[in-house]
PDB file of C-alpha atoms in Angstrom:
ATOM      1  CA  UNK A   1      -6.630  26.192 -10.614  1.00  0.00           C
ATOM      2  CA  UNK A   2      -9.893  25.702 -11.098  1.00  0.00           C
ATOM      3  CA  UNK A   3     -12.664  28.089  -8.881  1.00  0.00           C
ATOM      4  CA  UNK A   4     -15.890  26.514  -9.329  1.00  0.00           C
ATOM      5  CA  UNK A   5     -17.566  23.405 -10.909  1.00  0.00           C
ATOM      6  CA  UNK A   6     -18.047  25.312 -14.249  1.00  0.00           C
ATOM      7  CA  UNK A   7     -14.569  26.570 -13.996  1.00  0.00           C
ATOM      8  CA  UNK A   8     -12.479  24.445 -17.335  1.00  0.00           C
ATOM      9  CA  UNK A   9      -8.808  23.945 -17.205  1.00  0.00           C
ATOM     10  CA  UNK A  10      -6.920  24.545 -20.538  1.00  0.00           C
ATOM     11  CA  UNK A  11      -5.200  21.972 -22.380  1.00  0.00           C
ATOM     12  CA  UNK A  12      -2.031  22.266 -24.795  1.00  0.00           C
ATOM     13  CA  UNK A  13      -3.734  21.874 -28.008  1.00  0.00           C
ATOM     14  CA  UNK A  14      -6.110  24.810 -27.261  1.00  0.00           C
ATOM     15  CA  UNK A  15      -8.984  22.682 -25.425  1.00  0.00           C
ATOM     16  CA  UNK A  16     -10.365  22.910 -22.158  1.00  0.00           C
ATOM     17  CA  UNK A  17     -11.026  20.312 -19.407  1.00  0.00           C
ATOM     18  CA  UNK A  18     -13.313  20.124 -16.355  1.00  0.00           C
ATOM     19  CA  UNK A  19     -11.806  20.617 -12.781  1.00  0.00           C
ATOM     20  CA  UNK A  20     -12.843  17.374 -11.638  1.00  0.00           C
ATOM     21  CA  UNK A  21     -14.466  13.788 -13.157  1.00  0.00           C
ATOM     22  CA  UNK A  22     -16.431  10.675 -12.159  1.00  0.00           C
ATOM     23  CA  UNK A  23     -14.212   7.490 -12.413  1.00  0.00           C
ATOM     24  CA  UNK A  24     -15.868   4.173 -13.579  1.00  0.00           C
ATOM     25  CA  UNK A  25     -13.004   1.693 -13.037  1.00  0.00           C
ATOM     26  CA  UNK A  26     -14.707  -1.381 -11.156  1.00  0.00           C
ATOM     27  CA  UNK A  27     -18.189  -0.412 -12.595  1.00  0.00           C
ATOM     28  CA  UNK A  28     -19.812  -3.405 -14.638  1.00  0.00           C
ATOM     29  CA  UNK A  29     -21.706  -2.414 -18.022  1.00  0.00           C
ATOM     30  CA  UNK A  30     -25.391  -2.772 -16.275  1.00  0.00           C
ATOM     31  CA  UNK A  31     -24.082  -0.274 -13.197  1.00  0.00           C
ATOM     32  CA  UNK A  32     -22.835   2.119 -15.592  1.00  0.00           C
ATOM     33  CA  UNK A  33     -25.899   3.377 -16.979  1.00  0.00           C
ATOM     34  CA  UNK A  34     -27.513   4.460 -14.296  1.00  0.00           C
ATOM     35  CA  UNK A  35     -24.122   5.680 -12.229  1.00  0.00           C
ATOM     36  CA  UNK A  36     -23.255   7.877 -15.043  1.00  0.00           C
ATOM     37  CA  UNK A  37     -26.752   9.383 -15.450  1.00  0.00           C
ATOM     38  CA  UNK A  38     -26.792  10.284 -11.777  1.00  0.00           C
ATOM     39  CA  UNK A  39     -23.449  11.852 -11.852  1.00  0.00           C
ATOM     40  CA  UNK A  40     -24.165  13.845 -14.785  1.00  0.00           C
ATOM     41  CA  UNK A  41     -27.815  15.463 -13.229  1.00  0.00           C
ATOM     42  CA  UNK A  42     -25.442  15.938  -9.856  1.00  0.00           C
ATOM     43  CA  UNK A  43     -23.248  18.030 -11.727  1.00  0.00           C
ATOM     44  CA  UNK A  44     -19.861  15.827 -12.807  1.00  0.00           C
ATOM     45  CA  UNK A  45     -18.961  16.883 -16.679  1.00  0.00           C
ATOM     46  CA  UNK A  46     -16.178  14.568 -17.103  1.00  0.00           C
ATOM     47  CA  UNK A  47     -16.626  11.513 -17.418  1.00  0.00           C
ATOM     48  CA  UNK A  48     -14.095   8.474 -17.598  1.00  0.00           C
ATOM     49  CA  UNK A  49     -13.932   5.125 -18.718  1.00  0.00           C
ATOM     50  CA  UNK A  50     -11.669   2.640 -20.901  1.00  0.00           C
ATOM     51  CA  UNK A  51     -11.774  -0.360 -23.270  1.00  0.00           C
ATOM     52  CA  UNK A  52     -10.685  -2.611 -20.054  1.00  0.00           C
ATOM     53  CA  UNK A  53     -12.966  -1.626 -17.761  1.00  0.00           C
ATOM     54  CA  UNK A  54     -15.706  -3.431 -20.041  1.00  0.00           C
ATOM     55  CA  UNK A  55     -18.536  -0.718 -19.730  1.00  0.00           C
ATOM     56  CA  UNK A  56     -17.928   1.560 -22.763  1.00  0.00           C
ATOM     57  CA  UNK A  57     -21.719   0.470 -23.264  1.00  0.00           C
ATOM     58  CA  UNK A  58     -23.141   1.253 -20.334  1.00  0.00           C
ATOM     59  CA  UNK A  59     -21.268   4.378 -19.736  1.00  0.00           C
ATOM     60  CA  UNK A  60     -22.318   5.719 -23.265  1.00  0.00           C
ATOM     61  CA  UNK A  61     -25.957   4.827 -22.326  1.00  0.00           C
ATOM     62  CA  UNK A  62     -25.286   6.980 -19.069  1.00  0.00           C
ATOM     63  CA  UNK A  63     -24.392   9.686 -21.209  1.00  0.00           C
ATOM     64  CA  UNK A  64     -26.922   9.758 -23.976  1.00  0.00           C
ATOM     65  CA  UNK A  65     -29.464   9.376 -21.319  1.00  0.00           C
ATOM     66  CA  UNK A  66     -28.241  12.849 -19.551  1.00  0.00           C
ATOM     67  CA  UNK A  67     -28.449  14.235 -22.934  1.00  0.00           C
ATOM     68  CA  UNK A  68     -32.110  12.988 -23.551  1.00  0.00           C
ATOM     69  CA  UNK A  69     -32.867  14.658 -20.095  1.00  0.00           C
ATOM     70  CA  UNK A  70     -31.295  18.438 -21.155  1.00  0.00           C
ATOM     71  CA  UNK A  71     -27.801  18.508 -20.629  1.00  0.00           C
ATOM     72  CA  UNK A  72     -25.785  19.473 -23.877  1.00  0.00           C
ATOM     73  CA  UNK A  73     -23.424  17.062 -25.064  1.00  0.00           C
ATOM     74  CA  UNK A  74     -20.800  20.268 -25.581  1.00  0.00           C
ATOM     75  CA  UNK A  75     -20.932  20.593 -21.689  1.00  0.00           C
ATOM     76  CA  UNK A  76     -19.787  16.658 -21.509  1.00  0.00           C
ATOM     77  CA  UNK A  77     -16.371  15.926 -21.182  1.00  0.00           C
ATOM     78  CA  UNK A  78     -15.535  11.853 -22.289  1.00  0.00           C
ATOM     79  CA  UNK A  79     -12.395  10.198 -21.964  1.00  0.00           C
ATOM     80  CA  UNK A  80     -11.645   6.446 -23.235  1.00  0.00           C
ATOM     81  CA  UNK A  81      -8.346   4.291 -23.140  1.00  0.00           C
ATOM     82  CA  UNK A  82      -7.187   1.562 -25.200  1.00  0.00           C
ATOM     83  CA  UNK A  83      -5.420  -1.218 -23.702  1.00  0.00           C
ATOM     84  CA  UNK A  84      -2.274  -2.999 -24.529  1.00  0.00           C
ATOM     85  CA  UNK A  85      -3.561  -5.709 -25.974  1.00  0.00           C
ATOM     86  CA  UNK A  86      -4.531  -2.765 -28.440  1.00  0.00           C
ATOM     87  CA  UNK A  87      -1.585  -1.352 -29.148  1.00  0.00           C
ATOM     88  CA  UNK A  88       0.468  -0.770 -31.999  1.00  0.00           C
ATOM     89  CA  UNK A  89      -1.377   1.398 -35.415  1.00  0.00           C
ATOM     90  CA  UNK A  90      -3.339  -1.399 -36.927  1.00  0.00           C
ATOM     91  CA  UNK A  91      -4.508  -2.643 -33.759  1.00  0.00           C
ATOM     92  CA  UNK A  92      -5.013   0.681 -31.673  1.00  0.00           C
ATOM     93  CA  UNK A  93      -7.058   2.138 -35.266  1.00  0.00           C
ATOM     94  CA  UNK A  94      -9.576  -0.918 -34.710  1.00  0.00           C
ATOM     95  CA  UNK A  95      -9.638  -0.208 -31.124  1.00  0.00           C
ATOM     96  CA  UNK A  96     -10.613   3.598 -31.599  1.00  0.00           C
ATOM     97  CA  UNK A  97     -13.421   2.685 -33.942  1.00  0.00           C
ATOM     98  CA  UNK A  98     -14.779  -0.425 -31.528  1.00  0.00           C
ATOM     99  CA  UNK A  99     -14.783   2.297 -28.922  1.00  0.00           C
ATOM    100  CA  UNK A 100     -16.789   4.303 -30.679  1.00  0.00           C
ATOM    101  CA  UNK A 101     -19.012   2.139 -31.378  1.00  0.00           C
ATOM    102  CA  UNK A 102     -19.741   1.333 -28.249  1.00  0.00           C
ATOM    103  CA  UNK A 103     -19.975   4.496 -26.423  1.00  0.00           C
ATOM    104  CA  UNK A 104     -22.602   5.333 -28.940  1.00  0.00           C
ATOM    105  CA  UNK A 105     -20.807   9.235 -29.637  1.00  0.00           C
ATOM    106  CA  UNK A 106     -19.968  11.025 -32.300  1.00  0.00           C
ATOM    107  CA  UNK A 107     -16.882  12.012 -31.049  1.00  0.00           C
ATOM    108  CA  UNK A 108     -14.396  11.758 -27.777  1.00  0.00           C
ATOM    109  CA  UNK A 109     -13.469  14.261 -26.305  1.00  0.00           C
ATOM    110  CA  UNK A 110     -10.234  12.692 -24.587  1.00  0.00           C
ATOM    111  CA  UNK A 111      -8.490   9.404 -25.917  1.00  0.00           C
ATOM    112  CA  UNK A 112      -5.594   7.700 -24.098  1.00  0.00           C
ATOM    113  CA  UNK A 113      -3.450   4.969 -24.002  1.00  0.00           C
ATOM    114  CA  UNK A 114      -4.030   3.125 -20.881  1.00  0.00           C
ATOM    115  CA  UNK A 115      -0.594   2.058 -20.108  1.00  0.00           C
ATOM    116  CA  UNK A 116       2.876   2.339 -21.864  1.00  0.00           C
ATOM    117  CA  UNK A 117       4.319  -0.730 -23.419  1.00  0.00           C
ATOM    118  CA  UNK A 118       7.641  -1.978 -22.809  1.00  0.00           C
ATOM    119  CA  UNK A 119       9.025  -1.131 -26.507  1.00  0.00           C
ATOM    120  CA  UNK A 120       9.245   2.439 -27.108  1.00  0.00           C
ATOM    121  CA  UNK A 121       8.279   1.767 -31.084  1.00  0.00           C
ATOM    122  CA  UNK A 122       4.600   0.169 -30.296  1.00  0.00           C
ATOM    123  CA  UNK A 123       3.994   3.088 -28.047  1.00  0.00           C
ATOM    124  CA  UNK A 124       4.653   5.974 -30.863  1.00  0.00           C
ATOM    125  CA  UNK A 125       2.855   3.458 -33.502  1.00  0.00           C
ATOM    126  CA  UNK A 126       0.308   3.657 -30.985  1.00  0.00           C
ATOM    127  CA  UNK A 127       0.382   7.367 -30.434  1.00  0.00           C
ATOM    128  CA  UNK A 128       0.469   7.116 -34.252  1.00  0.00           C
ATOM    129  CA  UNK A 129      -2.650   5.958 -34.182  1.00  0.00           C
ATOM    130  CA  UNK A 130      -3.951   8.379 -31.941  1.00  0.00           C
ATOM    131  CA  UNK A 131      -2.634  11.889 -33.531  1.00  0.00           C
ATOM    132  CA  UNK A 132      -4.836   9.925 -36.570  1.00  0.00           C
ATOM    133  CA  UNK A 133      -8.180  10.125 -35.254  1.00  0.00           C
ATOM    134  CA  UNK A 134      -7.419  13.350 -33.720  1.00  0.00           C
ATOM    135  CA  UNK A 135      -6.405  15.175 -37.099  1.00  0.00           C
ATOM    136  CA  UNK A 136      -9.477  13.130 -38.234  1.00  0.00           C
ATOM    137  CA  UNK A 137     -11.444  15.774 -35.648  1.00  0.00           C
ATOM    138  CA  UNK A 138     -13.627  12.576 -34.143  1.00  0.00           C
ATOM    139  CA  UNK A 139     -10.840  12.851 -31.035  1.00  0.00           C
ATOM    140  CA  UNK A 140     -10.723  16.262 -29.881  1.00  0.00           C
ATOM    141  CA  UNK A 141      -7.487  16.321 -27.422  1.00  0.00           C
ATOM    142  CA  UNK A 142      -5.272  12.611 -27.228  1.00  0.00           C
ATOM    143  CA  UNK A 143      -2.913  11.847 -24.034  1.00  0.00           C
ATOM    144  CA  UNK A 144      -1.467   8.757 -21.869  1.00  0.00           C
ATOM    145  CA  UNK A 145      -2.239   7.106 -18.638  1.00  0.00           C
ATOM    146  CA  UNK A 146       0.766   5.292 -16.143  1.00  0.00           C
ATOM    147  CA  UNK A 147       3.700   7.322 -18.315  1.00  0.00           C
ATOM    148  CA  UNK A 148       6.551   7.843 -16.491  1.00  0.00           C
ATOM    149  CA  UNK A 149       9.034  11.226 -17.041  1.00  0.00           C
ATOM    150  CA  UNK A 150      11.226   9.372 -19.565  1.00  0.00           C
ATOM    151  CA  UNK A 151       8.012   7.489 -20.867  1.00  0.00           C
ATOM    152  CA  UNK A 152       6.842  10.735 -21.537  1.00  0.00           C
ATOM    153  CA  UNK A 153      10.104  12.801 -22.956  1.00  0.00           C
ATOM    154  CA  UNK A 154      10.512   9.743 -25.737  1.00  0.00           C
ATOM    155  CA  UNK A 155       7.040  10.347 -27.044  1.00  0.00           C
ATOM    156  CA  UNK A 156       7.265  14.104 -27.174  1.00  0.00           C
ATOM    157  CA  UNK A 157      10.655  13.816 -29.221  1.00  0.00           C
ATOM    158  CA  UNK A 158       9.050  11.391 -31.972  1.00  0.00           C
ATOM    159  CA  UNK A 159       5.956  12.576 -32.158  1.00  0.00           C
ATOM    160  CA  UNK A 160       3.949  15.371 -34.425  1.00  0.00           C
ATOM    161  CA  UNK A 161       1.179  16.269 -31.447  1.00  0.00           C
ATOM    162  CA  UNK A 162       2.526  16.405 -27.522  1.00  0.00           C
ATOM    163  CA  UNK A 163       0.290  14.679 -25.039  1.00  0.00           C
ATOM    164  CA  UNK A 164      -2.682  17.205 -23.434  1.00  0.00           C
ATOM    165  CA  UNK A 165      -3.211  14.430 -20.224  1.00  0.00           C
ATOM    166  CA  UNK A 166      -0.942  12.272 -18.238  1.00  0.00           C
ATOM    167  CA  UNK A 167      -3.467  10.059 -16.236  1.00  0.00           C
ATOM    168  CA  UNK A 168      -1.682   8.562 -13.165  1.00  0.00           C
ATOM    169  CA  UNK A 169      -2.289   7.319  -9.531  1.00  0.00           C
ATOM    170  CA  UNK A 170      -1.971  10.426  -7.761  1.00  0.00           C
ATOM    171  CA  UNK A 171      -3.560  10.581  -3.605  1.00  0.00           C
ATOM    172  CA  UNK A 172      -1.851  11.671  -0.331  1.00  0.00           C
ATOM    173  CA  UNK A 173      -0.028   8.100  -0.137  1.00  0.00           C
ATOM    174  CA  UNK A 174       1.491   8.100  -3.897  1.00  0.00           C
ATOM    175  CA  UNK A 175       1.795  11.966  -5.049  1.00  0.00           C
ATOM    176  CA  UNK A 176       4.077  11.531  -8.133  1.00  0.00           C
ATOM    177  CA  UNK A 177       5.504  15.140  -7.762  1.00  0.00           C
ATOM    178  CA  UNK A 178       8.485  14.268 -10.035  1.00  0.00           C
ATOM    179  CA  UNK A 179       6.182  13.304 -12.918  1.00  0.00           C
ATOM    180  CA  UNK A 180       3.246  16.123 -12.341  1.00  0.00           C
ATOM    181  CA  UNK A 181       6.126  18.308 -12.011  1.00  0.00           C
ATOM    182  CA  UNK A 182       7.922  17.528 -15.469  1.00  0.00           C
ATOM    183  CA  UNK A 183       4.066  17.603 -17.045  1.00  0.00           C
ATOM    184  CA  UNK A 184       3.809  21.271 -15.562  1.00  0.00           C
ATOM    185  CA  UNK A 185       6.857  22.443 -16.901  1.00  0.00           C
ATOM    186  CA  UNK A 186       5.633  20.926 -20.476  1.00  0.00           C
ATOM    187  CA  UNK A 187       1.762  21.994 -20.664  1.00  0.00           C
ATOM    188  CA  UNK A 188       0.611  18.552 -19.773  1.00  0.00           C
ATOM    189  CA  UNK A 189      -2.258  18.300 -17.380  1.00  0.00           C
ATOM    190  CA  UNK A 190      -1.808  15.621 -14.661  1.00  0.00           C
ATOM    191  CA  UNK A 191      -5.386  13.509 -14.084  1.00  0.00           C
ATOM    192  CA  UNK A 192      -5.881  11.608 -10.455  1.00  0.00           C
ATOM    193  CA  UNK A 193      -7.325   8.328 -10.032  1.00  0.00           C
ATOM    194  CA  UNK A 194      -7.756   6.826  -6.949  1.00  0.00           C
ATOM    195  CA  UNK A 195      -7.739   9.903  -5.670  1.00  0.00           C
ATOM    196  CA  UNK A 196      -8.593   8.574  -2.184  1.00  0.00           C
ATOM    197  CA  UNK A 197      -6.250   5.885  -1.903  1.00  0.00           C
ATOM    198  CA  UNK A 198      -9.435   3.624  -2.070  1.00  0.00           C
ATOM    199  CA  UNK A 199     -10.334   5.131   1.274  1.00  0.00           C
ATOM    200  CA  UNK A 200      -7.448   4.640   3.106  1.00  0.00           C
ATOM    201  CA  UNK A 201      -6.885   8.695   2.522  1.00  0.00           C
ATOM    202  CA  UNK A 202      -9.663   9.005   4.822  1.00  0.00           C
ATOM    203  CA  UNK A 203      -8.731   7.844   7.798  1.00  0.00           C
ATOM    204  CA  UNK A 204      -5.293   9.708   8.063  1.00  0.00           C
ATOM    205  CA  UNK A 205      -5.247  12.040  10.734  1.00  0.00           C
ATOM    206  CA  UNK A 206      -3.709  14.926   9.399  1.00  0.00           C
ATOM    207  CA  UNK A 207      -6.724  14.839   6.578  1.00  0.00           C
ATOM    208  CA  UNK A 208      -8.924  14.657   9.759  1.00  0.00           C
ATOM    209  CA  UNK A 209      -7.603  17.392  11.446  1.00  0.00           C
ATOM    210  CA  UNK A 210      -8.046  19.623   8.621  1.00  0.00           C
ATOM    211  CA  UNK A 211     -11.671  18.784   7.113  1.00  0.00           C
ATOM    212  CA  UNK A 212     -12.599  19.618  10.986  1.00  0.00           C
ATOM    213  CA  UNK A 213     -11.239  23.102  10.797  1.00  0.00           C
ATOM    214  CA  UNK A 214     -13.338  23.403   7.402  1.00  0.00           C
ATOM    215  CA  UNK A 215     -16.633  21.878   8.904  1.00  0.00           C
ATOM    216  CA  UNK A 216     -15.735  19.047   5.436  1.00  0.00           C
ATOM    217  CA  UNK A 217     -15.383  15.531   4.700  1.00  0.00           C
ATOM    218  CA  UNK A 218     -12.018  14.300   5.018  1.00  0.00           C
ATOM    219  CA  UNK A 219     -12.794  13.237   1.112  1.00  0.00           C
ATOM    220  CA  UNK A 220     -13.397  16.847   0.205  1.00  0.00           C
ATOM    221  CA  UNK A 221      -9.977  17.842   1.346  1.00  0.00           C
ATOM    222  CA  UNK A 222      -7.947  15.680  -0.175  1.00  0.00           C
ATOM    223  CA  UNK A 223      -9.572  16.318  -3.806  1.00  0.00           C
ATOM    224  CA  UNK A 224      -9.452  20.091  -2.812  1.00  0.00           C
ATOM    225  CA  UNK A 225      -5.556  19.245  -2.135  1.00  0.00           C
ATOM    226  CA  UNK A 226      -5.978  17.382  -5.970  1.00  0.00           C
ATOM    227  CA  UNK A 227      -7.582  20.794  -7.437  1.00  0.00           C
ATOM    228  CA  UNK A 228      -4.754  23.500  -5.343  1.00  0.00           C
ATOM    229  CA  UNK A 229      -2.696  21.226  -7.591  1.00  0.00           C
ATOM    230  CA  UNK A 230      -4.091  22.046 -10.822  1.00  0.00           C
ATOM    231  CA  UNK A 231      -4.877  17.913 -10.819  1.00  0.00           C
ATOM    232  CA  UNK A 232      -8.190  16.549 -12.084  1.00  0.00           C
ATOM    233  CA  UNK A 233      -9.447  14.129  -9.228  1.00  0.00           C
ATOM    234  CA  UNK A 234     -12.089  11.317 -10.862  1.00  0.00           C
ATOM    235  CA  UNK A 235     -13.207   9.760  -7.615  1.00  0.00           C
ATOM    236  CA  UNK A 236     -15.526   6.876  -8.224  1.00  0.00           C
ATOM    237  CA  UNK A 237     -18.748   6.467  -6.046  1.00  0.00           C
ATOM    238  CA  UNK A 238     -21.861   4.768  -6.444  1.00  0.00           C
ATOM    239  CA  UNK A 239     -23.355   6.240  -3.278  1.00  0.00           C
ATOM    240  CA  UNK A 240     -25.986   9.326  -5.142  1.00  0.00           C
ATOM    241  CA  UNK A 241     -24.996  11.683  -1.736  1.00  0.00           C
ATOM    242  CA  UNK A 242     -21.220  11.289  -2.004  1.00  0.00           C
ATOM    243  CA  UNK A 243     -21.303  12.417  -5.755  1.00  0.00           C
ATOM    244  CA  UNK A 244     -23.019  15.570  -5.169  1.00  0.00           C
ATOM    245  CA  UNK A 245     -20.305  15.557  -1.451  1.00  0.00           C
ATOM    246  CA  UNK A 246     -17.291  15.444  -3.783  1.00  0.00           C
ATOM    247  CA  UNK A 247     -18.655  18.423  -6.165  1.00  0.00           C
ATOM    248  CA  UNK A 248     -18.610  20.597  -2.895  1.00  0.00           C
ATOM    249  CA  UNK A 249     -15.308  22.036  -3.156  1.00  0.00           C
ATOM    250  CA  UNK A 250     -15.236  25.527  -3.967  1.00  0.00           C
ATOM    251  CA  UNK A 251     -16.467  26.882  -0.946  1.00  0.00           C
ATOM    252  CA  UNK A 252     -12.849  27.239   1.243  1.00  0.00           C
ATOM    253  CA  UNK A 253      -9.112  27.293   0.390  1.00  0.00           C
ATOM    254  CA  UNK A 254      -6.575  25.083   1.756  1.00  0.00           C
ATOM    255  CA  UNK A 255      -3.372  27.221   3.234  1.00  0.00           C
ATOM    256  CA  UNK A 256      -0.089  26.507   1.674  1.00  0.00           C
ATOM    257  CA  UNK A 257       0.886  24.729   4.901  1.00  0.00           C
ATOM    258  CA  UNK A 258      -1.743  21.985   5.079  1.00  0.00           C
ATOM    259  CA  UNK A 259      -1.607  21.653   1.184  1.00  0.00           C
ATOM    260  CA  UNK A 260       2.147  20.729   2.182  1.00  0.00           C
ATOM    261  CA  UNK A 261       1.000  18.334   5.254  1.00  0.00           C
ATOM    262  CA  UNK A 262      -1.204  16.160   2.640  1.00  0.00           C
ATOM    263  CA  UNK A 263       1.629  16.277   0.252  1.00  0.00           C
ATOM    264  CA  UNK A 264       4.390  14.696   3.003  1.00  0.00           C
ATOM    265  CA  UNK A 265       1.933  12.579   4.318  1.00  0.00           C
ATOM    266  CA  UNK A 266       4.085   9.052   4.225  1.00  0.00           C
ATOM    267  CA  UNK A 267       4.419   7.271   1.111  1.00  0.00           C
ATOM    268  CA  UNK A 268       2.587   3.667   0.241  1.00  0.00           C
ATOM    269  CA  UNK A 269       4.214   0.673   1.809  1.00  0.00           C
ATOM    270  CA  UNK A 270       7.108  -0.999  -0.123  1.00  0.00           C
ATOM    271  CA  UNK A 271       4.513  -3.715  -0.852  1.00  0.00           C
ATOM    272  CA  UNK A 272       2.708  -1.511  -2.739  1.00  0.00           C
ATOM    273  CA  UNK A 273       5.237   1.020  -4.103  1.00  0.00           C
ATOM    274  CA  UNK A 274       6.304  -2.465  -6.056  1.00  0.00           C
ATOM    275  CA  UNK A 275       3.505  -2.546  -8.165  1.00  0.00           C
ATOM    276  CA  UNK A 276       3.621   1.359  -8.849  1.00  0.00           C
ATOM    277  CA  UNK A 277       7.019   1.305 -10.146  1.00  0.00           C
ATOM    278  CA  UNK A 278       5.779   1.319 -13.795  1.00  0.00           C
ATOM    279  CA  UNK A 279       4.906   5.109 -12.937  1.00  0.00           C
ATOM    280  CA  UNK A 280       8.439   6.126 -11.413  1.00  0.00           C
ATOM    281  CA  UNK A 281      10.677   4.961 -14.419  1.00  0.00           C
ATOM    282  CA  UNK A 282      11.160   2.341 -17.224  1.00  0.00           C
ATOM    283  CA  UNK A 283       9.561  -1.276 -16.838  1.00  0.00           C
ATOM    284  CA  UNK A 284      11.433  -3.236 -14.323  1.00  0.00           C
ATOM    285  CA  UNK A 285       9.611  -6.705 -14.459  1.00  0.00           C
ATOM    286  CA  UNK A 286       6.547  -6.180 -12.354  1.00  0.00           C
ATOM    287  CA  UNK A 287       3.168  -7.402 -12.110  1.00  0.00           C
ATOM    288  CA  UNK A 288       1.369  -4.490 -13.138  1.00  0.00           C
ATOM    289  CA  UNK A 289      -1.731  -6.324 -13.793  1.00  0.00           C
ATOM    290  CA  UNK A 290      -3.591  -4.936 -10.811  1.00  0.00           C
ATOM    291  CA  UNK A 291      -3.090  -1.163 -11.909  1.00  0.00           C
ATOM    292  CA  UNK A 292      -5.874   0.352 -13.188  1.00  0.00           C
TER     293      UNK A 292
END
């Protein structure tokens, strides 16, 4: 577990990690800039973004502008996804390079593939792709986002270089124990976004309770629950006061008891649940379109 905001978490292929990133899903190219500046001078050092979200530019900008202003690009953590449309070798090559291009870097620091595909053979020509530009040293550490456990076992068995990150949805409503727990046992750090549950983590009253006892936000507990868990919580904000609020974590410990009353805190509606299944097992046939 991470201690403090310096504090860097290791990573399988002799890497390290920070504790905790700024998410930029939702962000448009023209916010990004600006967003990502301010929540590099607050103090964030990882930074994450993806082909989809359509503000590779901006976010790039963000970062060479922090750079410009003193902060060493070493100290800058940057992750990128490709999506599916840009999967399988050929395609997923090109869409490594355009992100590059984009982002304006000389190298990534973390590159994932945003979401498994149905057919286990595009996802290791994919990953193909992937252990590629890392042996190519422009990708430092490679990794997935939305695997499930058996997503995850099939890649490890064909592949020449395991997975360092398993991106997921990962809050009090949606805690994917089975599949941080199987990444544990197999050196894969688990990532967290929507770590709030878009807010509605917030309002629960056992999150309440607790951030009253610690004089904190109810959003500061549940990413300290995120960090107890040896998780990496990128909460998005675009509020300047809540990015330096969500940094402010290192100050108290939550007990082993209310770590476990976040943790059984009831699970998403079935409603939901339905368009999370992609995470618990193989594809079923659901929309997934709205995941992120």
């Amino acid at each position: 577990m991470v201690k403090s905001l310096m504090d860097r978490m290791p990573l399988n292929d002799g890497f390290t990690i920070p504790g905790i990133g700024f998410g930029t899903w939702d962000v448009s190219d023209d916010e990004a800039e600006e967003l990502v500046f301010m929540a590099i001078m607050r103090g964030f050092r990882l930074i994450d973004t993806a082909s989809m979200y359509k503000n590779e530019a901006g976010v790039g900008r963000g970062i060479n502008k922090a750079i410009n202003a003193g902060i060493s690009r070493d100290d800058i953590f940057v992750v990128t996804k490709l999506w599916e449309d840009e999967m399988g070798y050929d395609k997923a090559t090109d869409a490594i390079k355009a992100s590059f291009d984009r982002l304006g870097l000389q190298q990534i620091d973390l590159f994932l593939i945003h979401r498994p595909s149905k057919e286990d053979a595009v996802n290791l020509e994919t990953w193909k792709a992937l252990e590629d530009a890392k042996e190519s040293g422009r990708v430092k550490s490679i990794g997935v986002s939305n695997f499930s456990r058996g997503e995850l076992k099939e890649l490890m068995e064909n592949s020449r270089i395991k997975p360092a990150v398993n991106q997921l949805e990962i809050n009090p409503f949606h805690n994917m124990e089975e599949v941080d727990d199987f990444g544990y046992d197999n050196n894969i750090v688990s990532m967290a976004y929507s770590p709030l549950a878009k807010g509605r983590a917030l309002e629960e009253g056992k999150v309440i309770k607790i951030a009253e006892k610690y004089n904190k936000t109810p959003a500061q507990i549940v990413l300290k629950w995120a960090v107890q868990r040896d998780i990496i919580p990128i909460p998005k904000t675009k509020d300047p006061d809540r990015m330096k609020e969500n940094l402010d974590l290192f100050d108290f410990m939550l007990t082993d008891e209310e770590m476990e009353k976040i943790t059984r805190i009831k699970q998403a509606s079935n409603f939901e649940r339905g368009h999370q299944d992609h995470n618990l097992g193989k594809r079923i046939g659901v929309d997934t379109h709205n995941i992120k």
